[in-house]
Coordinates of C-alpha atoms in Angstrom, one line a residue:
K29 CA 54.2 20.2 -0.8
A30 CA 52.9 17.0 -2.5
G31 CA 51.5 16.3 0.7
N32 CA 49.7 19.5 0.5
G33 CA 48.7 18.7 -3.2
H34 CA 46.8 15.5 -2.3
A35 CA 45.2 17.2 0.4
E36 CA 44.0 20.0 -1.8
G37 CA 42.5 17.3 -4.5
P38 CA 40.1 15.6 -2.2
A39 CA 39.1 18.7 -1.0
A40 CA 38.5 20.5 -4.4
A41 CA 36.3 17.3 -5.5
A42 CA 34.7 17.1 -2.5
A43 CA 34.2 21.3 -2.9
E44 CA 33.2 20.7 -6.4
E45 CA 30.6 18.0 -5.6
R46 CA 29.2 20.2 -3.0
G47 CA 29.0 22.9 -5.9
G48 CA 27.2 20.7 -8.5
A49 CA 24.5 19.1 -5.2
G50 CA 23.9 22.6 -4.1
G51 CA 22.5 23.9 -7.9
L52 CA 21.0 20.4 -8.7
R53 CA 18.7 21.3 -4.5
G54 CA 18.5 25.0 -6.6
C55 CA 17.1 24.2 -9.9
R56 CA 14.9 21.7 -8.4
G57 CA 13.4 23.8 -6.5
F58 CA 12.3 26.2 -9.4
L59 CA 11.0 23.9 -10.6
R60 CA 8.9 23.0 -7.9
R61 CA 7.9 26.3 -7.2
N62 CA 6.9 27.7 -10.2
A63 CA 5.7 23.5 -12.1
L64 CA 2.7 25.3 -12.2
V65 CA 3.2 28.2 -14.1
L66 CA 5.6 26.1 -16.4
L67 CA 3.0 23.5 -17.1
T68 CA 0.2 26.3 -17.8
V69 CA 2.9 27.6 -20.5
S70 CA 3.3 24.3 -22.0
G71 CA -0.8 23.9 -21.9
V72 CA -0.8 27.0 -24.5
V73 CA 2.1 25.9 -26.0
A74 CA 0.5 21.6 -27.1
G75 CA -2.8 23.4 -27.2
V76 CA -2.1 24.9 -30.6
A77 CA 0.0 22.2 -31.6
L78 CA -2.7 19.9 -31.1
G79 CA -5.4 22.3 -33.0
A80 CA -2.8 22.7 -35.7
A81 CA -2.4 18.6 -36.1
V82 CA -5.8 17.9 -36.0
R83 CA -7.1 20.2 -37.8
R84 CA -5.7 18.0 -40.6
A85 CA -8.2 15.2 -40.2
S86 CA -11.3 17.4 -41.2
L87 CA -13.3 16.6 -38.3
G88 CA -17.0 16.7 -37.9
P89 CA -19.0 18.5 -35.7
A90 CA -19.2 15.4 -32.9
Q91 CA -15.6 15.3 -33.1
V92 CA -14.4 18.8 -32.1
A93 CA -17.2 18.7 -29.4
Y94 CA -15.1 15.5 -27.8
L95 CA -12.4 17.0 -28.1
A96 CA -13.2 20.1 -26.5
F97 CA -14.3 17.7 -23.6
P98 CA -11.1 17.3 -21.0
G99 CA -11.3 21.4 -21.8
E100 CA -14.9 22.4 -21.1
L101 CA -14.3 20.1 -17.2
L102 CA -12.0 23.0 -16.6
L103 CA -14.8 25.4 -17.3
R104 CA -17.6 23.6 -15.5
M105 CA -15.1 22.9 -12.6
L106 CA -13.8 27.1 -12.0
R107 CA -17.6 28.5 -12.5
M108 CA -18.8 25.6 -9.8
V109 CA -16.4 27.1 -7.0
I110 CA -17.9 31.0 -8.4
L111 CA -20.5 31.6 -6.8
P112 CA -19.0 30.3 -2.5
L113 CA -15.7 31.9 -3.6
V114 CA -17.5 36.0 -4.3
V115 CA -20.0 35.0 -1.9
C116 CA -17.6 33.7 1.1
S117 CA -14.2 35.7 0.4
L118 CA -17.0 39.4 0.1
V119 CA -18.4 38.9 3.3
S120 CA -15.5 38.0 5.1
G121 CA -13.1 40.8 3.5
A122 CA -15.6 43.1 4.3
A123 CA -16.0 41.9 8.1
S124 CA -12.9 41.8 8.5
L125 CA -12.2 45.8 7.5
D126 CA -13.0 48.2 10.2
T127 CA -15.5 50.5 8.3
R128 CA -13.3 53.2 7.8
S129 CA -10.6 51.3 5.7
L130 CA -13.9 49.8 4.1
G131 CA -15.0 53.1 2.8
R132 CA -11.2 54.6 2.1
L133 CA -9.8 51.2 0.2
G134 CA -13.5 50.7 -1.9
G135 CA -13.8 54.4 -2.4
I136 CA -9.3 54.1 -4.0
A137 CA -10.6 51.0 -6.3
L138 CA -13.9 53.3 -7.6
A139 CA -11.1 56.0 -8.6
Y140 CA -9.1 53.9 -10.0
F141 CA -11.4 51.2 -11.5
L142 CA -13.3 54.1 -13.0
G143 CA -9.7 56.0 -13.4
T144 CA -8.2 53.5 -15.3
T145 CA -11.6 52.4 -17.9
L146 CA -12.1 55.6 -18.7
L147 CA -8.7 56.0 -20.0
A148 CA -9.1 52.1 -21.7
S149 CA -12.2 54.0 -24.0
G150 CA -10.1 56.7 -24.4
L151 CA -7.0 55.2 -25.6
A152 CA -9.2 52.6 -28.3
V153 CA -11.7 55.7 -29.8
A154 CA -7.9 57.8 -30.7
L155 CA -6.2 54.4 -32.0
G156 CA -9.4 53.7 -33.7
F157 CA -8.9 57.2 -35.0
I158 CA -5.5 56.8 -36.4
I159 CA -5.5 52.7 -37.3
R160 CA -9.3 53.7 -39.1
P161 CA -9.8 49.6 -39.1
G162 CA -13.0 49.7 -41.1
A163 CA -12.0 51.9 -43.5
G164 CA -10.0 49.1 -45.1
A165 CA -12.2 46.7 -44.5
S166 CA -13.1 44.2 -47.1
A167 CA -14.6 40.5 -48.1
L168 CA -17.1 41.2 -45.0
N169 CA -20.1 39.5 -47.0
D170 CA -17.8 36.1 -47.8
P171 CA -19.6 32.8 -46.6
R172 CA -16.5 31.7 -45.3
L173 CA -16.6 33.9 -42.6
G174 CA -18.9 31.9 -40.9
L175 CA -20.5 35.4 -40.2
S176 CA -23.5 34.2 -38.0
G177 CA -27.0 35.9 -38.4
D178 CA -28.0 36.0 -35.0
V179 CA -27.5 39.7 -33.6
P180 CA -27.8 40.1 -29.8
T181 CA -31.8 42.3 -29.4
S182 CA -31.1 46.0 -29.3
K183 CA -31.7 47.7 -26.0
E184 CA -32.6 51.2 -25.4
T185 CA -29.7 52.9 -23.6
V186 CA -32.5 54.1 -20.5
D187 CA -32.8 49.9 -20.1
S188 CA -29.5 48.6 -20.2
F189 CA -29.2 51.1 -17.6
L190 CA -32.3 50.5 -15.4
D191 CA -31.4 46.8 -16.0
L192 CA -27.8 47.3 -14.2
I193 CA -30.1 49.6 -11.3
R194 CA -32.3 46.4 -10.9
N195 CA -29.6 43.9 -11.0
L196 CA -28.5 44.8 -8.1
F197 CA -31.6 44.2 -5.5
P198 CA -31.8 41.0 -7.0
A199 CA -35.4 39.7 -5.8
N200 CA -34.2 36.5 -5.0
L201 CA -31.5 36.1 -3.7
V202 CA -31.6 31.5 -4.6
A203 CA -32.7 32.6 -8.3
A204 CA -29.7 35.6 -8.4
A205 CA -27.0 32.7 -8.2
F206 CA -28.1 31.4 -11.7
R207 CA -31.0 33.6 -13.3
T208 CA -30.7 37.7 -14.3
Y209 CA -33.2 40.6 -15.2
A210 CA -33.3 42.5 -18.2
T211 CA -35.8 43.6 -20.7
E212 CA -37.8 42.8 -23.9
Y213 CA -40.1 44.3 -25.7
K214 CA -43.2 43.2 -27.4
M215 CA -45.3 45.5 -30.2
L216 CA -48.9 46.1 -29.1
L217 CA -50.9 47.1 -32.1
R218 CA -52.5 50.1 -31.2
N219 CA -55.9 51.7 -32.9
T220 CA -55.8 55.9 -32.4
T221 CA -58.3 58.4 -32.6
S222 CA -57.9 59.4 -36.0
G223 CA -58.4 55.6 -37.1
N224 CA -54.7 55.0 -37.8
V225 CA -53.4 52.0 -36.5
T226 CA -49.4 51.9 -35.0
W227 CA -47.2 49.3 -33.2
E228 CA -46.0 50.4 -30.8
K229 CA -42.5 48.7 -28.6
I230 CA -43.2 48.7 -24.4
P231 CA -41.0 46.9 -22.3
V232 CA -40.9 43.5 -20.5
G233 CA -39.0 42.5 -18.2
T234 CA -37.7 38.7 -18.0
E235 CA -35.2 36.3 -15.9
I236 CA -32.4 35.1 -18.7
E237 CA -29.7 32.3 -18.1
G238 CA -27.2 33.8 -16.5
M239 CA -25.9 34.3 -12.9
N240 CA -26.3 37.7 -11.3
I241 CA -23.0 38.4 -10.1
L242 CA -23.5 42.1 -9.4
G243 CA -26.5 42.1 -6.9
L244 CA -24.5 39.0 -5.0
V245 CA -21.7 40.6 -4.9
L246 CA -24.3 43.7 -3.2
F247 CA -25.3 41.9 -0.9
A248 CA -22.2 39.5 0.8
L249 CA -20.2 43.1 1.0
V250 CA -24.0 44.9 3.0
L251 CA -23.7 41.4 4.7
G252 CA -20.6 41.9 6.1
V253 CA -20.5 45.1 7.3
A254 CA -23.7 44.4 9.0
L255 CA -21.3 41.2 10.4
K256 CA -19.5 43.9 11.9
K257 CA -21.7 45.7 13.2
L258 CA -22.8 43.0 15.2
G259 CA -20.1 42.6 17.2
Q260 CA -19.6 39.2 19.2
E261 CA -23.3 37.8 18.1
G262 CA -21.5 38.5 14.5
E263 CA -18.4 36.0 15.4
D264 CA -19.7 33.2 14.7
L265 CA -21.0 33.8 11.2
I266 CA -18.0 35.3 10.5
R267 CA -16.0 32.2 11.2
F268 CA -17.8 30.4 9.2
F269 CA -17.4 32.7 5.9
N270 CA -13.7 32.5 6.6
S271 CA -13.7 28.5 7.2
F272 CA -16.3 28.2 4.3
N273 CA -13.3 30.4 2.1
E274 CA -10.9 29.1 3.2
A275 CA -11.9 25.1 2.2
T276 CA -13.1 27.2 -1.0
M277 CA -9.3 28.3 -1.6
V278 CA -8.7 24.5 -1.3
L279 CA -10.8 23.0 -3.6
V280 CA -9.4 25.5 -6.0
S281 CA -6.1 24.6 -5.1
W282 CA -7.0 21.0 -6.3
I283 CA -8.4 22.6 -9.7
M284 CA -5.1 24.6 -10.2
W285 CA -3.4 21.2 -11.5
Y286 CA -6.0 20.4 -14.0
V287 CA -5.4 23.8 -15.2
P288 CA -2.5 23.1 -17.8
I289 CA -5.4 19.9 -19.3
G290 CA -8.1 21.8 -19.2
I291 CA -6.5 24.7 -21.5
M292 CA -4.5 22.1 -24.1
F293 CA -8.2 21.1 -24.9
L294 CA -10.1 24.6 -25.1
V295 CA -7.5 25.9 -27.3
G296 CA -6.6 23.1 -29.8
S297 CA -10.6 22.5 -29.9
K298 CA -10.9 26.3 -31.0
I299 CA -8.1 26.1 -33.3
V300 CA -10.6 23.3 -35.2
E301 CA -13.6 25.1 -34.7
M302 CA -11.9 28.0 -37.2
E303 CA -12.9 28.3 -40.4
D304 CA -11.3 30.6 -42.6
I305 CA -8.7 31.6 -40.6
V306 CA -6.3 33.5 -43.9
L307 CA -9.7 35.3 -44.8
L308 CA -10.2 36.2 -41.6
V309 CA -7.4 38.0 -41.1
T310 CA -7.6 39.8 -44.4
S311 CA -11.1 41.0 -44.1
L312 CA -10.7 41.9 -40.5
G313 CA -7.3 42.1 -39.9
K314 CA -7.0 45.9 -39.6
Y315 CA -9.9 45.5 -36.5
I316 CA -8.1 42.7 -34.7
F317 CA -4.7 44.8 -34.9
A318 CA -6.2 47.8 -33.4
S319 CA -8.2 46.0 -30.8
I320 CA -4.6 44.2 -29.5
L321 CA -2.4 47.2 -29.9
G322 CA -4.9 49.1 -27.9
H323 CA -4.2 45.9 -25.3
F324 CA -1.1 45.4 -25.5
I325 CA -0.5 49.9 -24.6
H326 CA -2.9 49.1 -22.0
G327 CA -1.7 46.4 -20.3
G328 CA 2.1 46.3 -21.1
I329 CA 2.7 50.1 -20.3
I330 CA -0.5 52.4 -19.2
L331 CA -1.4 49.9 -16.7
P332 CA 1.6 49.1 -14.9
L333 CA 3.0 53.1 -15.6
I334 CA 0.1 53.7 -13.1
Y335 CA 1.0 50.7 -10.5
F336 CA 4.6 52.3 -10.6
A337 CA 3.6 55.6 -9.7
A338 CA 1.5 55.1 -7.5
T339 CA 3.9 52.5 -5.2
R340 CA 7.1 52.9 -7.0
Q341 CA 8.1 49.6 -7.3
N342 CA 8.4 47.4 -10.3
P343 CA 5.4 46.4 -12.0
Y344 CA 6.7 43.9 -14.1
R345 CA 7.9 42.1 -11.5
F346 CA 4.2 41.3 -9.9
L347 CA 3.1 40.8 -13.2
L348 CA 5.3 37.5 -12.9
G349 CA 3.7 36.3 -10.5
L350 CA 0.0 36.0 -12.1
I351 CA 0.8 33.9 -15.2
T352 CA -1.1 31.4 -14.5
P353 CA -4.3 33.2 -14.0
F354 CA -3.5 35.2 -17.2
A355 CA -3.0 31.5 -19.2
T356 CA -6.1 30.5 -18.1
A357 CA -7.7 34.1 -19.1
F358 CA -6.3 34.1 -22.3
A359 CA -8.1 30.1 -22.4
T360 CA -10.9 30.6 -21.0
C361 CA -11.9 33.6 -21.7
S362 CA -14.0 34.3 -18.9
S363 CA -13.2 36.5 -15.9
S364 CA -14.9 34.9 -13.4
A365 CA -13.5 32.0 -14.4
T366 CA -9.6 33.4 -13.9
L367 CA -11.0 34.9 -10.5
P368 CA -10.3 31.3 -8.5
S369 CA -6.3 31.0 -9.7
M370 CA -5.9 35.6 -9.4
I371 CA -7.0 35.3 -5.7
K372 CA -4.6 32.0 -5.0
C373 CA -1.4 33.4 -7.5
I374 CA -1.9 37.0 -5.3
E375 CA -2.0 36.0 -2.3
E376 CA 0.5 33.1 -2.2
N377 CA 3.2 34.8 -5.3
N378 CA 3.1 38.5 -4.1
G379 CA 2.5 37.8 -0.9
V380 CA -1.0 40.1 -0.7
D381 CA -3.1 40.5 1.8
K382 CA -6.0 38.1 1.7
R383 CA -8.1 40.7 2.8
I384 CA -7.6 43.3 0.2
S385 CA -7.1 40.5 -2.1
R386 CA -10.6 38.6 -1.7
F387 CA -12.7 42.2 -0.9
I388 CA -11.5 44.2 -4.0
L389 CA -10.8 41.1 -6.8
P390 CA -14.4 40.1 -6.7
I391 CA -15.1 43.2 -7.1
G392 CA -13.1 43.6 -10.5
A393 CA -14.2 40.8 -11.5
T394 CA -17.4 42.0 -11.7
V395 CA -17.2 46.0 -12.0
N396 CA -13.5 46.6 -13.7
M397 CA -13.4 45.8 -17.7
D398 CA -10.8 47.8 -19.3
G399 CA -10.2 45.4 -21.8
A400 CA -13.6 44.9 -22.9
A401 CA -13.8 48.8 -22.4
I402 CA -11.1 48.7 -25.0
F403 CA -12.6 46.4 -27.2
Q404 CA -16.4 48.0 -27.2
C405 CA -15.0 51.3 -28.1
M406 CA -12.7 50.0 -31.1
A407 CA -15.8 47.3 -32.3
A408 CA -17.8 51.0 -32.0
V409 CA -15.3 53.2 -34.2
F410 CA -14.5 49.9 -36.6
I411 CA -18.5 49.9 -37.3
A412 CA -19.0 53.7 -37.6
Q413 CA -16.6 53.8 -40.0
L414 CA -17.7 51.0 -42.1
N415 CA -21.2 53.2 -42.8
N416 CA -19.1 55.8 -43.4
V417 CA -20.3 57.8 -40.5
D418 CA -17.9 60.2 -39.3
L419 CA -18.3 60.7 -35.8
N420 CA -18.8 64.3 -34.2
P421 CA -17.6 65.3 -30.5
G422 CA -20.8 64.5 -28.7
Q423 CA -21.1 60.7 -30.3
I424 CA -17.0 60.3 -29.0
F425 CA -18.2 61.8 -25.3
T426 CA -21.0 59.6 -25.9
I427 CA -19.0 56.4 -26.4
L428 CA -16.1 56.8 -23.2
V429 CA -19.3 57.5 -21.1
T430 CA -21.3 54.5 -22.5
A431 CA -18.5 52.1 -22.1
T432 CA -17.0 53.2 -19.4
A433 CA -20.0 52.8 -17.0
S434 CA -21.6 49.9 -19.7
S435 CA -18.4 47.5 -18.5
V436 CA -19.6 47.2 -15.2
G437 CA -22.4 45.0 -16.0
A438 CA -20.0 43.3 -18.6
A439 CA -20.9 39.8 -17.8
G440 CA -17.6 37.9 -17.1
I441 CA -18.5 35.0 -19.4
P442 CA -17.3 34.3 -22.9
A443 CA -18.8 36.9 -25.6
G444 CA -20.0 39.1 -22.8
G445 CA -19.0 42.3 -23.8
V446 CA -20.9 41.7 -27.7
L447 CA -23.6 43.3 -25.5
T448 CA -23.0 46.0 -24.6
I449 CA -21.3 46.8 -27.9
A450 CA -25.1 47.0 -29.1
I451 CA -26.5 49.7 -26.2
I452 CA -23.3 51.7 -27.6
L453 CA -24.2 51.6 -30.9
E454 CA -28.2 52.0 -30.4
A455 CA -26.7 55.4 -28.2
I456 CA -24.7 57.2 -31.0
G457 CA -27.3 56.2 -33.7
L458 CA -25.9 53.6 -35.9
P459 CA -27.5 50.0 -36.8
T460 CA -26.5 47.0 -35.1
N461 CA -26.6 44.4 -37.7
D462 CA -23.5 44.8 -37.8
L463 CA -22.3 42.9 -34.9
S464 CA -21.7 39.7 -36.9
L465 CA -18.4 41.3 -37.6
I466 CA -17.7 41.5 -34.2
L467 CA -19.0 38.0 -33.6
A468 CA -17.1 36.3 -35.8
V469 CA -13.3 38.0 -35.0
D470 CA -14.4 37.9 -30.9
W471 CA -13.3 34.6 -30.2
I472 CA -9.5 36.4 -30.5
V473 CA -10.0 39.9 -29.4
D474 CA -11.9 38.5 -26.7
R475 CA -8.9 36.1 -25.1
T476 CA -6.9 39.9 -24.9
T477 CA -9.5 41.6 -23.5
T478 CA -9.8 38.9 -21.2
V479 CA -6.2 39.1 -20.0
V480 CA -5.9 43.1 -19.3
N481 CA -9.5 43.2 -17.2
V482 CA -8.1 41.0 -14.7
E483 CA -4.3 42.7 -15.4
G484 CA -6.2 45.6 -13.9
D485 CA -8.2 43.8 -11.3
A486 CA -4.8 42.5 -10.1
L487 CA -2.3 45.7 -10.1
G488 CA -5.6 47.8 -8.7
A489 CA -5.1 44.9 -5.1
G490 CA -1.5 45.5 -5.7
I491 CA -2.1 49.7 -5.4
L492 CA -4.4 49.0 -2.4
N493 CA -2.1 46.4 -1.1
Y494 CA 0.6 48.9 -0.8
L495 CA -1.2 51.5 0.4
N496 CA -2.4 49.5 3.2
E497 CA 0.7 48.4 3.7
K498 CA 2.0 51.7 4.4
E499 CA -0.6 53.2 6.5
K500 CA -0.3 50.3 8.6
K501 CA 3.2 52.0 9.4
E502 CA 3.1 55.1 10.1
K503 CA 0.2 54.8 12.2
E504 CA 2.6 52.4 14.2
Q505 CA 5.6 54.9 13.9
E506 CA 3.5 57.0 15.2
L507 CA 2.6 54.7 18.7
K508 CA 6.0 54.5 18.6
E509 CA 6.6 58.0 19.0
V510 CA 4.1 58.4 21.3
N511 CA 5.0 55.9 23.4
V512 CA 8.9 57.2 23.6
E513 CA 7.2 60.6 24.7
A514 CA 4.9 59.1 27.0
V515 CA 8.4 57.5 28.8
A516 CA 10.2 61.2 28.4
N517 CA 7.9 62.7 29.9
S518 CA 7.6 61.2 32.9
K519 CA 11.1 60.6 33.7
S520 CA 11.8 64.8 33.2
E521 CA 9.0 64.9 35.4
E522 CA 10.3 62.2 38.5
E523 CA 14.2 64.9 37.1
T524 CA 12.9 68.2 38.0
S525 CA 9.5 68.2 39.5
P526 CA 10.6 70.5 43.4
L527 CA 7.4 68.1 45.4
V528 CA 8.7 64.8 44.0
T529 CA 12.4 64.7 44.4
H530 CA 12.3 66.9 47.7
K531 CA 9.7 64.4 49.0
D532 CA 11.9 61.7 48.5
Q533 CA 14.7 63.7 50.0
V534 CA 12.7 63.4 52.6
S535 CA 11.9 60.4 53.0
N536 CA 14.6 59.1 52.6
T537 CA 16.9 61.0 55.1
T538 CA 14.1 60.8 57.9
S539 CA 14.9 56.5 58.2
T540 CA 18.5 57.1 57.6
A541 CA 19.4 60.6 59.1
D542 CA 20.3 61.6 62.6
P543 CA 18.2 64.1 65.0
E544 CA 20.5 67.1 63.7
S545 CA 20.7 65.7 60.2
K546 CA 16.6 65.4 60.4
E547 CA 16.3 69.4 62.4
S548 CA 18.7 70.3 59.1
V549 CA 17.2 69.2 56.2
L550 CA 13.8 70.5 58.1

């Protein structure tokens, strides 16, 4: 017994050591796998702490600009890879899918994008009527709010939609990489026959700064389909775009390690820049609360429910793998800047097929703007209540349709949605001079807006990936069944066909049997 006890002691100790080493290895493995996520979240927390600490030092505008410099570098790096990423991923994605799959997936994606954006718009209008954010707004003329007098120039609704269509077909592809078409107005003095002098507003086409992502997306898609149609001749160019795309993704993986540092300084500098946060929240608190609540309901409940209904899988486990892109979206306020990290994480962490992610996500970053639709509709209802205007059903319908349509063309940049609110206000006949209020709180609301925008794109890619995998499995199953049936039929023919049997029998017996048996067989 004593000998056994001595033997058991070292064995138990060794087992404990092995268990401890295994636990340590598991912990190291977890940290290695999730290092980027942990660093990114830490960057956001450190940014808030840094901003709160530096805020007390009362820095001047030049010092704040220096503080924001590392964050500005991150934005520049992310924007640098957007153009090659969007064009190459869409060309290779469209070329890798056959025309039937492309049409089917494109149709499902379009239905999903339009459906979720309409739901988001409806939710925002409903919340606006329940919470009534414009009814209790006070102290809105206080100079400490830091309201800028620069309000986007209002455009006619028709011209806005015509600009959207014009941008789909850029006249110059190289210029589309950094310029967008926009309508401006020129006032002309006209003398009428009766002698009265009138001013006439005439639309004039101009080019403004900013990438025409819509035109590039459409061109890349059509080019991918054209290369697929070429067959063997287009293979070399498809391989070129695939290689370019993979090389861009390697660049993205390098940039991702700089994200935590950039995010820390972006968040910190934004907190230092704030004028009077307490006054801002007390005067426009209901509007901020209503917008963020709308984003929380849509992003936390409605979109996951749609994903669950389509796939019967846990949506929150899917979203857990995308914490890094969500943190990037929160810090940068740009759907386009979040696209590189979103493509990388959705493929590596959630196993979404490259052909699906690189086809859908660039389109979603341009077209699908659920968060922007909530923000725009809430702003329209808020300004209507501020001006004591009771919206009739016709105006509500106009808000829903205009917000859904104009969010397609909303720029994937910080404060891009403010420009489209002017279109909605023009459509329902409300003054646009109150837009300065929206600009005052845009930096707060735009963060949750961008997170919901990119979440909608990611869940859409997940749904399409599931449907694609399901169809592939069904085809494989059908193929197996056809093969099994074919084998079974060939066997049954051999067994039951009298011609085959007799022929075999005759050949066998004639070769081996004696003449008498041959005669009997005959």
